[in-house]
Tab-separated table of C-alpha atoms in Angstrom:
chain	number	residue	atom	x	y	z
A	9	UNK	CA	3.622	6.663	16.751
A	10	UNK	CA	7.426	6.872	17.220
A	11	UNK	CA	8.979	4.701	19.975
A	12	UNK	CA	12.828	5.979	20.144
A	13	UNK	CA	13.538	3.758	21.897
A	14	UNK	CA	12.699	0.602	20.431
A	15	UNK	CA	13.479	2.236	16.895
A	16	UNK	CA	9.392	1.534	15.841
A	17	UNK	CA	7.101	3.148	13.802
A	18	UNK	CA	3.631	2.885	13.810
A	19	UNK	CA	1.079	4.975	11.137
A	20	UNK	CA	-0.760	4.583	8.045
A	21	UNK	CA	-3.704	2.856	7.532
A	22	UNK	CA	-4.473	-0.914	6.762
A	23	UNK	CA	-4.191	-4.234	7.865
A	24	UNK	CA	-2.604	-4.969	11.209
A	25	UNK	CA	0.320	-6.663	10.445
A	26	UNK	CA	0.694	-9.655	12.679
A	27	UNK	CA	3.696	-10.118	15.169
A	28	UNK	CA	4.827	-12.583	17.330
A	29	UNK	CA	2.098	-11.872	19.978
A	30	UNK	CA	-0.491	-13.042	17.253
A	31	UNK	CA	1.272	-16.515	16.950
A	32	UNK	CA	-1.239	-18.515	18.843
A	33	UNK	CA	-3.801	-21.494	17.219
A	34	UNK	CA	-7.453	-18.927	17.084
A	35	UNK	CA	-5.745	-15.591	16.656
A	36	UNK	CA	-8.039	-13.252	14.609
A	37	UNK	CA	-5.687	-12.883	11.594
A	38	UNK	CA	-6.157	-16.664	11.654
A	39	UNK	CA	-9.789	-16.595	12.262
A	40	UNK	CA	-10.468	-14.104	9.423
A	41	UNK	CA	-7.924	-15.666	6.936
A	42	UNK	CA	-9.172	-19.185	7.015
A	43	UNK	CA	-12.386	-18.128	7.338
A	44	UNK	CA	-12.379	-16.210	4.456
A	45	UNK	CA	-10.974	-19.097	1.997
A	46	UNK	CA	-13.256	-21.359	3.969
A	47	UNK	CA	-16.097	-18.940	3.037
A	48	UNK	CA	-15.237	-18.460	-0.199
A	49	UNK	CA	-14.864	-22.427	-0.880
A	50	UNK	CA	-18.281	-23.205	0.459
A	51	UNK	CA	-19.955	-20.547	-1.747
A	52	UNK	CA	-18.249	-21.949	-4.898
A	53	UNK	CA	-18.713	-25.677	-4.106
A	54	UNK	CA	-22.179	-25.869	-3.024
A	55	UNK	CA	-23.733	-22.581	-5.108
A	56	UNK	CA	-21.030	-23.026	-7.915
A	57	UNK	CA	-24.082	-20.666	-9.826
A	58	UNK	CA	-23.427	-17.604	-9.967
A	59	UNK	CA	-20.190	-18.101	-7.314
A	60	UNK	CA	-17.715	-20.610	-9.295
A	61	UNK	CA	-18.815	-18.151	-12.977
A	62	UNK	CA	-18.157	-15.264	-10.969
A	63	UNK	CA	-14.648	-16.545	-9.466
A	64	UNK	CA	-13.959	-17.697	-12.940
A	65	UNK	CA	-14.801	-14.063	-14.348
A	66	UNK	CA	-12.282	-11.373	-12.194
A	67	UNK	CA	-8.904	-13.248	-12.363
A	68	UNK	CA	-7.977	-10.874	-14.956
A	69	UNK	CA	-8.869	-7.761	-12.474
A	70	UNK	CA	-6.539	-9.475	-9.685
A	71	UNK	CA	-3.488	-9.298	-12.433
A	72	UNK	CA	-4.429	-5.664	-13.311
A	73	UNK	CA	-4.989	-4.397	-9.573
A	74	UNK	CA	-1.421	-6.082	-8.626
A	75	UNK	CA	-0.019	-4.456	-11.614
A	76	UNK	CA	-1.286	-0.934	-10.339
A	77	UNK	CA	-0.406	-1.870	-6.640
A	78	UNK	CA	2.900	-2.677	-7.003
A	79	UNK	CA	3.682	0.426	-9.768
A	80	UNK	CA	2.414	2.763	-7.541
A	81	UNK	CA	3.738	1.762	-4.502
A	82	UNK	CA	7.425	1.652	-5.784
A	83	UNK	CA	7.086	5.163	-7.622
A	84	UNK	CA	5.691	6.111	-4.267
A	85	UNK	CA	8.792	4.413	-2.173
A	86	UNK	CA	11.221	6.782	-4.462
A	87	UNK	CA	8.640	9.985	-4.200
A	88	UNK	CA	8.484	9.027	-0.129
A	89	UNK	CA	12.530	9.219	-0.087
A	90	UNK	CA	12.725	12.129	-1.803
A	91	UNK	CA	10.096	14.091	0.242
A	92	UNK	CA	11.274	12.429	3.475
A	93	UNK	CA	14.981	13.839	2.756
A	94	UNK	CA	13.677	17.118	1.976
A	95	UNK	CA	11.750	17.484	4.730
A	96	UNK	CA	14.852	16.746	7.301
A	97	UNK	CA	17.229	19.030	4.642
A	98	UNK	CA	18.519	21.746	6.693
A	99	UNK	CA	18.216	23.838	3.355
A	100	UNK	CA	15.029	26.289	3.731
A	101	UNK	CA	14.238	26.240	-0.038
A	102	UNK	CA	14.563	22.435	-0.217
A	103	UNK	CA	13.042	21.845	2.909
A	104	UNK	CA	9.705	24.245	2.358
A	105	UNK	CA	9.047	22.512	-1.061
A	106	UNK	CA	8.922	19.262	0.071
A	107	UNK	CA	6.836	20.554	3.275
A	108	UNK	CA	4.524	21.937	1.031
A	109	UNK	CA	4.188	18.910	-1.499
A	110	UNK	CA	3.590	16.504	1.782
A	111	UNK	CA	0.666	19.371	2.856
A	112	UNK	CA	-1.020	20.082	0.055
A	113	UNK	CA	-1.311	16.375	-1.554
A	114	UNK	CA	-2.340	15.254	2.120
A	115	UNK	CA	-5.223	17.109	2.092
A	116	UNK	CA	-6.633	16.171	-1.020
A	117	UNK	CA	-9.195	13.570	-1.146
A	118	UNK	CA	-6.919	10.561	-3.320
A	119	UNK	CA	-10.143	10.508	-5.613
A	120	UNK	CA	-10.152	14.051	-6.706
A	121	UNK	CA	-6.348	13.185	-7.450
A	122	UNK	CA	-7.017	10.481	-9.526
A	123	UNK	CA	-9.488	12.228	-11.141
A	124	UNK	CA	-7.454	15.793	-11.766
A	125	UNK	CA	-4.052	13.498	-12.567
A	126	UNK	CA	-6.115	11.464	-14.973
A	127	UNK	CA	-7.645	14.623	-17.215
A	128	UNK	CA	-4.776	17.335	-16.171
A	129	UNK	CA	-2.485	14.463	-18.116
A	130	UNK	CA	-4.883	13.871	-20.808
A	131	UNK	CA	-4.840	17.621	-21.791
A	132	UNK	CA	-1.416	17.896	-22.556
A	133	UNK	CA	-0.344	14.218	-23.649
A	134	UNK	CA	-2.877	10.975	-24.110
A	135	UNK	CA	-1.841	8.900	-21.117
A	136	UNK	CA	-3.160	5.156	-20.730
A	137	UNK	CA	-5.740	5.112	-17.925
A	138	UNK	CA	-3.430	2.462	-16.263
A	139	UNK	CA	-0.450	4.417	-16.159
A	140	UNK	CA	-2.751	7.611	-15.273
A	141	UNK	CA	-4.237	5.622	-12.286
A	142	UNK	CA	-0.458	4.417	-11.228
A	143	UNK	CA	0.913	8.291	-11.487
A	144	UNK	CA	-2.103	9.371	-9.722
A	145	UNK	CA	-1.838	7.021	-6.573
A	146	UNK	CA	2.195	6.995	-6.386
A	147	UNK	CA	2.319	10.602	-6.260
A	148	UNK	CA	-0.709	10.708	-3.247
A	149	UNK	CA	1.273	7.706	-1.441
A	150	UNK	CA	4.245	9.759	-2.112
A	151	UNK	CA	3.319	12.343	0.676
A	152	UNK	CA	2.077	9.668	2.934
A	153	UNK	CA	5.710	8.032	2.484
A	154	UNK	CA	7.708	11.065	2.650
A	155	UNK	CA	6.351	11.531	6.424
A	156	UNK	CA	7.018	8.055	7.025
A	157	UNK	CA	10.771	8.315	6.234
A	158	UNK	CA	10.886	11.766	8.002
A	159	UNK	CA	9.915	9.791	11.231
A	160	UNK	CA	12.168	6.710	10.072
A	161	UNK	CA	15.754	9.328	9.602
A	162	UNK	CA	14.640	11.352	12.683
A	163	UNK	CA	14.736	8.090	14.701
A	164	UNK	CA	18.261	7.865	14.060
A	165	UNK	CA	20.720	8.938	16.770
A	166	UNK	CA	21.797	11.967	16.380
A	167	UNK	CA	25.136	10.158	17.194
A	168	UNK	CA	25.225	8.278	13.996
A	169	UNK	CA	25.565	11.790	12.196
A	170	UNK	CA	28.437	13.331	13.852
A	171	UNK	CA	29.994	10.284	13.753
A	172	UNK	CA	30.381	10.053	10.046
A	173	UNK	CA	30.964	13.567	9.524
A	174	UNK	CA	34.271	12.871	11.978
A	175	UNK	CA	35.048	10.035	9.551
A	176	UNK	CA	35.318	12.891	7.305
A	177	UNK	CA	31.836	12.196	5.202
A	178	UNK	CA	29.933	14.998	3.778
A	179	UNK	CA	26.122	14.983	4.933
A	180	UNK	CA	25.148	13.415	1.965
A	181	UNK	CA	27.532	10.839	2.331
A	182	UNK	CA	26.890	10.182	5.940
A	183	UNK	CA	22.727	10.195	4.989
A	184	UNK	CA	23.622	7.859	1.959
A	185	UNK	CA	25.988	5.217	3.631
A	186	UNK	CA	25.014	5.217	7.484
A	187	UNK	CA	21.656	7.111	8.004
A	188	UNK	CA	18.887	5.251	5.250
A	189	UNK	CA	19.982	1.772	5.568
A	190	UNK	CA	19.440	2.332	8.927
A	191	UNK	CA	16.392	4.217	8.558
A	192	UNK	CA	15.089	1.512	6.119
A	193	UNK	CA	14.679	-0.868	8.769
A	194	UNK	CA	12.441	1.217	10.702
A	195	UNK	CA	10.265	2.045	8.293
A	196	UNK	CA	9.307	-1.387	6.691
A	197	UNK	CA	6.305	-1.525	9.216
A	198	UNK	CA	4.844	1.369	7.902
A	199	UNK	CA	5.755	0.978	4.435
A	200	UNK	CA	4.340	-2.291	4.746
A	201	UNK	CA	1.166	-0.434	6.306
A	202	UNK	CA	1.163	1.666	3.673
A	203	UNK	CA	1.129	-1.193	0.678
A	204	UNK	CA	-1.776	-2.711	1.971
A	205	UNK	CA	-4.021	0.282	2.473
A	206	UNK	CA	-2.666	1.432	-1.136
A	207	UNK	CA	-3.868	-2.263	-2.430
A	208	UNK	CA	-7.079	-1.822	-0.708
A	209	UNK	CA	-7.255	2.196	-2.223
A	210	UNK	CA	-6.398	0.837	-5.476
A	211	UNK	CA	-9.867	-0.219	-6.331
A	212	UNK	CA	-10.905	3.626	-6.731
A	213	UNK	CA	-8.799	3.376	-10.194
A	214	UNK	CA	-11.817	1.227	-11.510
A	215	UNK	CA	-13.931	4.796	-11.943
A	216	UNK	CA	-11.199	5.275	-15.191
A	217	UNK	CA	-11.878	2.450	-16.526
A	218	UNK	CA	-9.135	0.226	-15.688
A	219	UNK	CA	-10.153	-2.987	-15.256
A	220	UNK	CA	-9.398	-3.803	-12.001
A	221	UNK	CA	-10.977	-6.774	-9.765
A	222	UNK	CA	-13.274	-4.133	-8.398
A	223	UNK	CA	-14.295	-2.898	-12.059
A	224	UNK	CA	-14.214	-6.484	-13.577
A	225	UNK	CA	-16.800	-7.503	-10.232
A	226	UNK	CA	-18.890	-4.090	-11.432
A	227	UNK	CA	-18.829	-5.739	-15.105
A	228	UNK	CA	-20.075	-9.175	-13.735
A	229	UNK	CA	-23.137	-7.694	-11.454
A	230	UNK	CA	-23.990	-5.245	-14.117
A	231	UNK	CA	-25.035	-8.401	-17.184
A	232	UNK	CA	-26.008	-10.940	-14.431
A	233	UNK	CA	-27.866	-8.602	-11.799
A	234	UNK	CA	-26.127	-10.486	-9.007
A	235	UNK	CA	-24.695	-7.571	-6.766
A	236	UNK	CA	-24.813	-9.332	-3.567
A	237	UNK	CA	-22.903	-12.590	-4.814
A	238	UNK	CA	-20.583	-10.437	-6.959
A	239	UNK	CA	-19.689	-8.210	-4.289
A	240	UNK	CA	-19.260	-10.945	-2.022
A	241	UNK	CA	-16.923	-12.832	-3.665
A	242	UNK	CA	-15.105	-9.558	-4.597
A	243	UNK	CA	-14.679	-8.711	-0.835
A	244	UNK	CA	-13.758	-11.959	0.127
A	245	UNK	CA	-10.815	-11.993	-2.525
A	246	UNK	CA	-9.700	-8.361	-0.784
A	247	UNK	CA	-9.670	-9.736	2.333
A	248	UNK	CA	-7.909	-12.972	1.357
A	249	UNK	CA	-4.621	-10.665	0.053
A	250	UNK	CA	-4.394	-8.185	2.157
A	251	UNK	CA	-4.472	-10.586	4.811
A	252	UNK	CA	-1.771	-12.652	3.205
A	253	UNK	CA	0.155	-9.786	2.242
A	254	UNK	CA	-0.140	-8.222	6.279
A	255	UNK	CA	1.431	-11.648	7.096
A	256	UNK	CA	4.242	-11.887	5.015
A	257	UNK	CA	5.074	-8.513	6.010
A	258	UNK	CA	5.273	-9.543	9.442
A	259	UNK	CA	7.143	-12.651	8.581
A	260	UNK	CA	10.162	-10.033	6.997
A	261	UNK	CA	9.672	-7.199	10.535
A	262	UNK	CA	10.651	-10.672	12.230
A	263	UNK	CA	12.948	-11.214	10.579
A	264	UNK	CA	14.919	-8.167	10.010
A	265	UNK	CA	14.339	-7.451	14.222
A	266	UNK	CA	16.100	-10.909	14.659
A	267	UNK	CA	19.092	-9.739	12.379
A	268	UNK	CA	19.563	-6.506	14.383
């Protein structure tokens, strides 16, 4: 959704991120984060078999699934730019091959991605699965991105523009210096939409073999036949970050808003 306006953007999938409407004492972000850790807490103080072993088994997946998280989704913020500038470039050429790049990865499933990325790559050059899995997901987030900083530019005033080419800027110069910084600001909602589903998506990088806190959970239940504690302390550990993470990215939209 694109609110002129008011200079917001709202797609993507994940979280909700919180604002200042969600500031009260029993708001659900609240009510599911607390309860969550509350949850969680319970389970491994009162059943600390198989809870507290499990808890004590998947830090190592939470280190590996940041680590994928946060490589793909800044390869993906410099793919996004990239295919959000060439989709406003007035050049046809330039223009049509990012249009078709945002089209075609769009409606692949990201699985299939992961999964052609992952053995296209290991034809030509061995590739570590983690770096396969990163590639993979930056370049599907990439497309995702580039139509979020379409929106973000196009939300500019047209104004802003003509008023640095007057200065005597080039279009490049006027995009570089007034238009993105401004367009920046716009798009950290979605952006910050965007990281959290990617967290969340990130545990489909466990079917290569990266060892992920979904594949280190899938480790766990497979030796201890404990699937429903396993995958219950597994979801409550998703929930607990993206919830954290949907808050601090409200905490920084606040903050940038009050700066305007």
């Amino acid at each position: 959704m694109l609110e002129n306006g008011k200079k917001r953007i709202e797609v993507g999938d994940g979280a909700a991120i919180p604002t200042k409407k969600d500031m009260g004492l029993f708001t659900a972000w609240r009510i599911a984060f607390f309860g969550a850790i509350a949850l969680l807490g319970w389970l491994v103080y009162y059943i600390p078999d198989p809870y507290l072993t499990i808890l004590k088994f998947v830090p190592d997946g939470i280190v590996v699934t940041f680590k994928v998280t946060v490589g793909a989704i800044l390869l993906a913020l410099v793919i996004g730019l990239i295919a959000g500038l060439g989709r406003v470039a007035h050049n046809p050429i330039i223009n049509g091959i990012a249009s078709l790049y945002v089209e075609v990865i769009r409606g692949i499933p990201l699985l299939v991605q992961i999964f052609y990325i992952y053995y296209a790559l290991g034809r030509i050059v061995k590739v570590p699965d983690m770096l396969s899995a990163i590639i993979a997901m930056a370049i599907c987030y990439g497309a995702y991105m580039g139509e979020v900083f379409r929106a973000g530019i196009q939300s500019i005033p047209k104004g802003q523009m003509e008023a640095a080419l007057t200065l005597g800027m080039s279009r490049g110069q006027a995009m570089y210096h007034v238009i993105v910084p401004q367009a920046f600001k716009v798009v950290l909602p979605p952006v910050g939409n965007e990281f959290i589903a990617l967290l969340k998506d990130s545990s489909l990088v466990s079917i290569l073999a990266v060892a992920d806190l979904l594949r280190r959970g899938r480790e766990f239940a497979s030796e201890s036949f404990t699937y429903f504690e396993t995958y219950t302390v597994i979801a409550l550990i998703y929930l607990i970050i993206t919830l954290f993470f949907s808050k601090l990215i409200g905490i920084m939209e606040e903050r940038i808003n009050a700066g305007r």
